[in-house]
């Protein structure tokens, strides 16, 4: 264990700055908090800014919940050019005239992408092929066949339109590539497109209202660790919308030992959050077919 590292637990809603990798932002937060353990909940591209939940300590055990959660983004498509990366960091591959489109026509095109759809992950992505991230292959000029994956776009709205830009807002399932969507929108319009700006505005159940910037964290750090801890959210907030089950006595003991228990008036199916007696958060569990509650991820406090 490194010196001066704390067993601090909680969730920080970081406003990741543009130009930073998610890992660099994570390491900066970990250093400021002097945390023993920290992890983020799904990478944002360096080009992107916005909501990056960071789990500290025992909260890392729930990072998978946020990784699998729905996300929301605000992004700008620059029309008329495609790039090697699908965003503004790549080199221009093709350039085509944009043409004239009414708002009604643009909205009709966007409507085509709402619902389940198949996306091919971009070569410049962290998806692995034979243990190698695709972006490393792409940097060597190697392009490989990628398996399409199903994602769901729940909402896609046009916010602003100019002669060569579309600013949009989207709510989608995990694993959705905004860059791929922008490219597909450009192809549907016949002019090509790429992402010029990208900001994540929600990771279910969180939105931007409790976000904190790195600069604000640095300012708090000057006043001590307690000032930093004030902006941490409790460990159970990732699952705040799940049904809650409270256990006492022997039931709490056996749950902590990893054994399923029978709890009166528990839900009949699905995932639940677990508490002991006076609202001490234990972790998350799942209802078994026989009605018992099985612990799945327990946290230490």
PDB file of N, CA and C in Angstrom, residues 77 79-80 96-102 105-110 112-113 161 166 182-193:
ATOM      1  N   UNK A  77     -22.203  17.712 -35.214  1.00  0.00           N
ATOM      2  CA  UNK A  77     -21.719  17.085 -36.449  1.00  0.00           C
ATOM      3  C   UNK A  77     -21.270  18.187 -37.412  1.00  0.00           C
ATOM      4  N   UNK A  79     -20.674  18.834 -41.079  1.00  0.00           N
ATOM      5  CA  UNK A  79     -21.051  18.210 -42.341  1.00  0.00           C
ATOM      6  C   UNK A  79     -20.040  18.519 -43.444  1.00  0.00           C
ATOM      7  N   UNK A  80     -19.972  17.601 -44.426  1.00  0.00           N
ATOM      8  CA  UNK A  80     -19.162  17.851 -45.604  1.00  0.00           C
ATOM      9  C   UNK A  80     -17.795  17.197 -45.601  1.00  0.00           C
ATOM     10  N   UNK A  96     -17.132  16.604 -49.366  1.00  0.00           N
ATOM     11  CA  UNK A  96     -18.226  16.676 -50.332  1.00  0.00           C
ATOM     12  C   UNK A  96     -19.089  17.902 -50.052  1.00  0.00           C
ATOM     13  N   UNK A  97     -19.762  18.421 -51.074  1.00  0.00           N
ATOM     14  CA  UNK A  97     -20.665  19.554 -50.836  1.00  0.00           C
ATOM     15  C   UNK A  97     -21.819  19.129 -49.928  1.00  0.00           C
ATOM     16  N   UNK A  98     -22.271  20.053 -49.093  1.00  0.00           N
ATOM     17  CA  UNK A  98     -23.294  19.740 -48.101  1.00  0.00           C
ATOM     18  C   UNK A  98     -24.702  19.777 -48.690  1.00  0.00           C
ATOM     19  N   UNK A  99     -24.972  20.731 -49.524  1.00  0.00           N
ATOM     20  CA  UNK A  99     -26.334  20.863 -50.038  1.00  0.00           C
ATOM     21  C   UNK A  99     -27.195  21.646 -49.067  1.00  0.00           C
ATOM     22  N   UNK A 100     -28.425  21.844 -49.444  1.00  0.00           N
ATOM     23  CA  UNK A 100     -29.345  22.632 -48.632  1.00  0.00           C
ATOM     24  C   UNK A 100     -30.422  21.723 -48.055  1.00  0.00           C
ATOM     25  N   UNK A 101     -30.554  21.755 -46.722  1.00  0.00           N
ATOM     26  CA  UNK A 101     -31.511  20.886 -46.037  1.00  0.00           C
ATOM     27  C   UNK A 101     -32.389  21.723 -45.120  1.00  0.00           C
ATOM     28  N   UNK A 102     -33.675  21.475 -45.145  1.00  0.00           N
ATOM     29  CA  UNK A 102     -34.574  22.135 -44.204  1.00  0.00           C
ATOM     30  C   UNK A 102     -34.504  21.422 -42.860  1.00  0.00           C
ATOM     31  N   UNK A 105     -36.403  18.198 -42.967  1.00  0.00           N
ATOM     32  CA  UNK A 105     -35.685  17.113 -43.636  1.00  0.00           C
ATOM     33  C   UNK A 105     -34.625  16.504 -42.713  1.00  0.00           C
ATOM     34  N   UNK A 106     -33.896  17.364 -42.009  1.00  0.00           N
ATOM     35  CA  UNK A 106     -32.870  16.874 -41.083  1.00  0.00           C
ATOM     36  C   UNK A 106     -33.502  16.030 -39.981  1.00  0.00           C
ATOM     37  N   UNK A 107     -34.603  16.517 -39.433  1.00  0.00           N
ATOM     38  CA  UNK A 107     -35.263  15.778 -38.355  1.00  0.00           C
ATOM     39  C   UNK A 107     -35.790  14.436 -38.842  1.00  0.00           C
ATOM     40  N   UNK A 108     -36.211  14.361 -40.093  1.00  0.00           N
ATOM     41  CA  UNK A 108     -36.675  13.093 -40.659  1.00  0.00           C
ATOM     42  C   UNK A 108     -35.513  12.101 -40.765  1.00  0.00           C
ATOM     43  N   UNK A 109     -34.334  12.598 -41.133  1.00  0.00           N
ATOM     44  CA  UNK A 109     -33.147  11.733 -41.207  1.00  0.00           C
ATOM     45  C   UNK A 109     -32.773  11.239 -39.812  1.00  0.00           C
ATOM     46  N   UNK A 110     -32.773  12.127 -38.830  1.00  0.00           N
ATOM     47  CA  UNK A 110     -32.432  11.727 -37.463  1.00  0.00           C
ATOM     48  C   UNK A 110     -33.404  10.688 -36.930  1.00  0.00           C
ATOM     49  N   UNK A 112     -34.647   8.262 -38.353  1.00  0.00           N
ATOM     50  CA  UNK A 112     -34.289   6.930 -38.839  1.00  0.00           C
ATOM     51  C   UNK A 112     -33.378   6.173 -37.868  1.00  0.00           C
ATOM     52  N   UNK A 113     -32.673   6.928 -37.015  1.00  0.00           N
ATOM     53  CA  UNK A 113     -31.686   6.305 -36.139  1.00  0.00           C
ATOM     54  C   UNK A 113     -32.228   6.036 -34.737  1.00  0.00           C
ATOM     55  N   UNK A 161     -29.100  24.154 -36.135  1.00  0.00           N
ATOM     56  CA  UNK A 161     -28.665  23.820 -37.495  1.00  0.00           C
ATOM     57  C   UNK A 161     -28.096  25.062 -38.161  1.00  0.00           C
ATOM     58  N   UNK A 166     -24.697  20.445 -37.399  1.00  0.00           N
ATOM     59  CA  UNK A 166     -25.902  20.002 -36.702  1.00  0.00           C
ATOM     60  C   UNK A 166     -25.526  19.782 -35.248  1.00  0.00           C
ATOM     61  N   UNK A 182     -22.512   9.936 -35.994  1.00  0.00           N
ATOM     62  CA  UNK A 182     -22.281  11.140 -36.802  1.00  0.00           C
ATOM     63  C   UNK A 182     -21.901  10.774 -38.235  1.00  0.00           C
ATOM     64  N   UNK A 183     -21.048   9.779 -38.375  1.00  0.00           N
ATOM     65  CA  UNK A 183     -20.657   9.320 -39.711  1.00  0.00           C
ATOM     66  C   UNK A 183     -21.867   8.793 -40.471  1.00  0.00           C
ATOM     67  N   UNK A 184     -22.700   8.023 -39.787  1.00  0.00           N
ATOM     68  CA  UNK A 184     -23.891   7.463 -40.434  1.00  0.00           C
ATOM     69  C   UNK A 184     -24.893   8.550 -40.821  1.00  0.00           C
ATOM     70  N   UNK A 185     -25.025   9.573 -39.971  1.00  0.00           N
ATOM     71  CA  UNK A 185     -25.897  10.703 -40.318  1.00  0.00           C
ATOM     72  C   UNK A 185     -25.369  11.399 -41.571  1.00  0.00           C
ATOM     73  N   UNK A 186     -24.069  11.585 -41.623  1.00  0.00           N
ATOM     74  CA  UNK A 186     -23.456  12.212 -42.801  1.00  0.00           C
ATOM     75  C   UNK A 186     -23.686  11.415 -44.067  1.00  0.00           C
ATOM     76  N   UNK A 187     -23.618  10.093 -43.954  1.00  0.00           N
ATOM     77  CA  UNK A 187     -23.857   9.252 -45.137  1.00  0.00           C
ATOM     78  C   UNK A 187     -25.320   9.309 -45.551  1.00  0.00           C
ATOM     79  N   UNK A 188     -26.215   9.348 -44.561  1.00  0.00           N
ATOM     80  CA  UNK A 188     -27.643   9.442 -44.874  1.00  0.00           C
ATOM     81  C   UNK A 188     -27.961  10.749 -45.597  1.00  0.00           C
ATOM     82  N   UNK A 189     -27.186  11.792 -45.289  1.00  0.00           N
ATOM     83  CA  UNK A 189     -27.383  13.082 -45.956  1.00  0.00           C
ATOM     84  C   UNK A 189     -26.599  13.191 -47.260  1.00  0.00           C
ATOM     85  N   UNK A 190     -25.718  12.208 -47.487  1.00  0.00           N
ATOM     86  CA  UNK A 190     -24.963  12.174 -48.740  1.00  0.00           C
ATOM     87  C   UNK A 190     -23.776  13.107 -48.805  1.00  0.00           C
ATOM     88  N   UNK A 191     -23.399  13.699 -47.661  1.00  0.00           N
ATOM     89  CA  UNK A 191     -22.295  14.662 -47.688  1.00  0.00           C
ATOM     90  C   UNK A 191     -21.151  14.283 -46.766  1.00  0.00           C
ATOM     91  N   UNK A 192     -21.354  13.266 -45.935  1.00  0.00           N
ATOM     92  CA  UNK A 192     -20.327  12.911 -44.951  1.00  0.00           C
ATOM     93  C   UNK A 192     -20.380  13.840 -43.748  1.00  0.00           C
ATOM     94  N   UNK A 193     -19.842  13.354 -42.617  1.00  0.00           N
ATOM     95  CA  UNK A 193     -19.820  14.160 -41.398  1.00  0.00           C
ATOM     96  C   UNK A 193     -18.856  13.550 -40.393  1.00  0.00           C
TER      97      UNK A 193
END
